[in-house]
XYZ file of C-alpha atoms in Angstrom:
242
model
C 42.724 88.914 93.904
C 43.210 92.372 92.416
C 40.592 92.720 89.516
C 41.838 93.860 85.966
C 41.884 97.493 85.520
C 40.612 97.683 82.041
C 36.878 97.974 81.325
C 36.992 95.425 78.876
C 38.626 92.898 81.248
C 36.254 93.679 83.875
C 33.201 93.459 81.692
C 34.478 89.826 80.223
C 34.632 88.817 83.790
C 30.956 89.806 84.396
C 30.105 87.528 81.530
C 30.969 84.559 83.946
C 27.788 82.552 84.724
C 28.188 81.923 88.529
C 25.412 79.507 88.463
C 26.843 77.368 85.988
C 30.553 78.277 87.079
C 32.032 78.607 83.580
C 32.022 81.094 80.640
C 29.744 80.256 77.644
C 29.908 82.661 74.743
C 27.869 80.726 72.797
C 24.829 81.846 74.929
C 25.942 85.464 74.734
C 25.721 86.800 71.275
C 25.983 90.216 72.239
C 29.437 89.838 73.978
C 31.622 90.647 71.138
C 29.819 94.102 70.700
C 29.764 94.839 74.485
C 33.846 94.223 74.616
C 34.155 96.446 71.908
C 32.161 99.138 73.318
C 34.151 98.645 76.655
C 37.611 99.408 74.563
C 36.158 102.321 73.125
C 34.794 103.461 76.000
C 38.200 103.255 77.962
C 39.958 105.010 74.970
C 37.297 107.822 75.349
C 37.585 108.060 79.053
C 41.474 108.081 78.990
C 41.606 110.843 76.484
C 42.763 109.029 73.431
C 39.328 109.362 71.444
C 37.210 112.131 71.455
C 33.432 112.973 70.211
C 32.580 115.124 67.308
C 28.692 115.188 67.449
C 28.517 111.296 67.189
C 31.808 110.878 65.237
C 34.728 109.284 66.954
C 38.007 110.969 66.216
C 41.272 110.131 67.574
C 42.690 112.782 69.993
C 46.241 111.830 70.925
C 49.358 110.434 69.309
C 50.453 108.331 71.986
C 49.317 104.651 72.723
C 47.789 103.198 75.740
C 49.968 100.790 77.891
C 47.417 98.059 77.300
C 48.175 96.216 74.156
C 44.583 95.617 73.251
C 43.868 99.077 73.707
C 47.113 100.107 71.609
C 45.862 97.791 68.725
C 42.105 99.208 69.021
C 43.502 102.593 68.791
C 46.016 101.929 65.962
C 43.145 100.613 63.848
C 41.441 103.839 64.028
C 44.453 105.988 63.284
C 44.906 107.381 59.788
C 41.573 106.200 58.523
C 38.179 107.811 57.989
C 36.602 108.981 61.229
C 33.538 106.805 61.981
C 30.256 106.835 64.048
C 30.557 105.229 67.508
C 27.739 102.996 66.404
C 29.857 101.735 63.357
C 32.907 101.339 65.495
C 30.797 99.145 68.247
C 30.239 96.474 65.339
C 33.385 96.624 63.554
C 35.880 93.860 64.498
C 33.295 92.588 67.126
C 33.420 88.961 66.039
C 37.136 88.952 66.795
C 37.420 90.624 69.971
C 36.600 88.481 72.659
C 39.255 85.816 72.168
C 42.143 88.103 72.776
C 40.505 89.420 75.876
C 39.894 85.934 77.127
C 43.542 85.065 76.367
C 44.697 88.272 78.145
C 42.835 87.327 81.345
C 44.278 83.794 81.175
C 47.827 85.219 80.996
C 46.887 87.661 83.686
C 45.955 84.860 86.055
C 41.968 85.748 86.249
C 40.830 82.915 84.116
C 41.760 79.252 84.236
C 41.054 76.231 82.067
C 40.617 73.328 84.630
C 38.713 70.240 84.170
C 34.913 70.513 84.932
C 32.205 68.107 84.622
C 29.502 68.671 81.907
C 25.996 67.342 82.310
C 27.570 66.367 86.131
C 29.397 63.291 84.693
C 31.555 64.256 81.537
C 34.956 65.588 82.070
C 35.843 68.684 79.774
C 38.255 71.547 79.846
C 36.154 74.949 80.453
C 37.310 78.343 81.193
C 36.402 79.366 84.788
C 37.599 81.916 87.126
C 40.242 81.578 89.895
C 38.592 83.856 92.234
C 34.605 83.567 92.046
C 34.355 85.845 95.031
C 36.217 88.575 93.448
C 33.924 88.404 90.463
C 31.066 88.447 92.774
C 32.499 91.682 94.564
C 32.813 93.182 91.061
C 29.083 92.419 90.252
C 27.996 93.839 93.382
C 29.835 97.015 92.719
C 28.470 97.379 89.305
C 25.008 96.942 90.586
C 25.231 99.464 93.373
C 26.604 101.909 90.731
C 23.646 101.118 88.451
C 21.361 101.853 91.403
C 23.074 105.031 92.607
C 22.823 106.146 89.219
C 19.171 105.469 88.799
C 18.734 107.294 92.167
C 20.485 110.320 90.797
C 23.334 109.691 93.312
C 26.967 109.986 92.561
C 29.038 106.841 91.241
C 32.381 106.113 89.832
C 32.013 106.634 85.990
C 34.125 103.701 84.929
C 32.094 101.194 87.015
C 28.869 102.765 85.879
C 30.088 102.556 82.331
C 30.764 98.870 82.517
C 27.432 98.261 84.322
C 25.501 99.839 81.430
C 27.496 98.415 78.638
C 26.681 94.970 80.550
C 23.055 95.462 80.650
C 23.027 96.174 76.848
C 25.012 93.363 76.212
C 22.752 91.107 78.075
C 25.371 89.459 80.391
C 23.751 86.660 82.498
C 24.555 87.844 85.951
C 21.047 88.574 88.034
C 22.509 91.831 89.326
C 21.735 93.497 85.924
C 18.309 94.631 86.461
C 17.134 96.054 83.038
C 14.486 98.301 84.002
C 17.039 100.491 86.273
C 19.304 101.169 83.479
C 18.055 100.653 79.924
C 16.673 104.035 79.379
C 19.242 104.987 76.539
C 19.133 108.614 77.732
C 21.040 107.625 80.868
C 23.782 106.094 78.444
C 25.359 109.636 78.134
C 28.715 108.087 77.352
C 29.151 108.446 73.421
C 30.590 104.886 73.029
C 27.777 103.399 75.024
C 25.006 105.461 73.020
C 26.681 103.928 70.155
C 26.634 100.533 71.295
C 22.559 101.266 72.075
C 22.305 102.513 68.636
C 24.070 99.674 66.941
C 22.420 97.040 68.526
C 18.910 98.652 67.996
C 19.613 98.726 64.544
C 20.457 95.334 64.505
C 17.244 94.271 66.354
C 15.264 96.094 63.747
C 17.263 94.207 60.787
C 16.699 90.767 62.028
C 12.986 91.512 62.973
C 12.384 92.932 59.254
C 14.192 89.716 58.018
C 12.029 87.535 60.527
C 8.688 89.812 59.007
C 9.858 89.308 55.476
C 10.510 85.488 55.690
C 6.767 84.993 57.160
C 5.568 87.036 54.239
C 7.421 85.261 51.782
C 6.056 81.909 53.020
C 2.566 82.971 53.136
C 2.507 84.077 49.676
C 2.991 80.772 48.302
C -0.280 80.316 49.545
C -2.464 82.698 47.539
C -0.889 86.174 48.363
C -0.147 88.198 45.130
C 1.065 91.682 45.816
C 3.404 93.881 48.171
C 4.446 93.216 51.603
C 1.507 91.835 52.875
C 0.684 87.911 53.047
C -3.120 88.378 53.615
C -3.426 85.030 54.714
C -1.653 83.423 57.813
C -0.599 86.377 59.375
C -4.243 87.790 59.765
C -3.576 90.708 57.643
C -0.659 92.059 59.758
C 1.581 92.614 56.865
C -0.721 95.205 55.852
C -1.289 93.729 52.046
C -3.856 92.229 50.230
C -4.482 88.751 48.849
C -5.327 88.494 45.113
C -6.075 84.634 45.247
C -9.388 82.828 45.483
């Protein structure tokens, strides 16, 4: 089976769990961001978008043949220019369903009956050709290894691999210590995805940290950011209670 030509199509196929023989987007919270970044990367590599010191700008009045890419470009046309990081998160929650539907219509994804827990028949999306997905995973793994070793590799395949790593896709071929260095992700949309996910991680960590401090303050903490209690002073504040 011939694989889809688009980066977002190939990236979505890489989210297929070959051990469990299914797609499970619930276990891939970053998939929407990754698919969105793949679309932006495709538009950048094909000249529809250009980089202006971290800002994505529309560079062509024509439209891509792929309808999802055309819709994405139309969203950006005539609107204020944004950073790649901003664009990687915008609309990410509604990105995966159209891609999945496109792959179903194209014959790459099916919805056959499968057994859940080994006994319960359920309709789950899978792939028609697991071997083709395996070959795709192998080619991406090879591109990542070649890039890490300073060898030339196909930029499109490498871009898919770098986005897949940042999106924390499930396949074991994604060796994080090979590629997760942001300096290697030299394509602006990929750097934007890295920046966006890093910001999200910091916000989540800060909210978790604030929640701990808020709970600790009920046990005698009187000031600032520090709980002075259950966290062992790690919050940096003092306890005014006795």
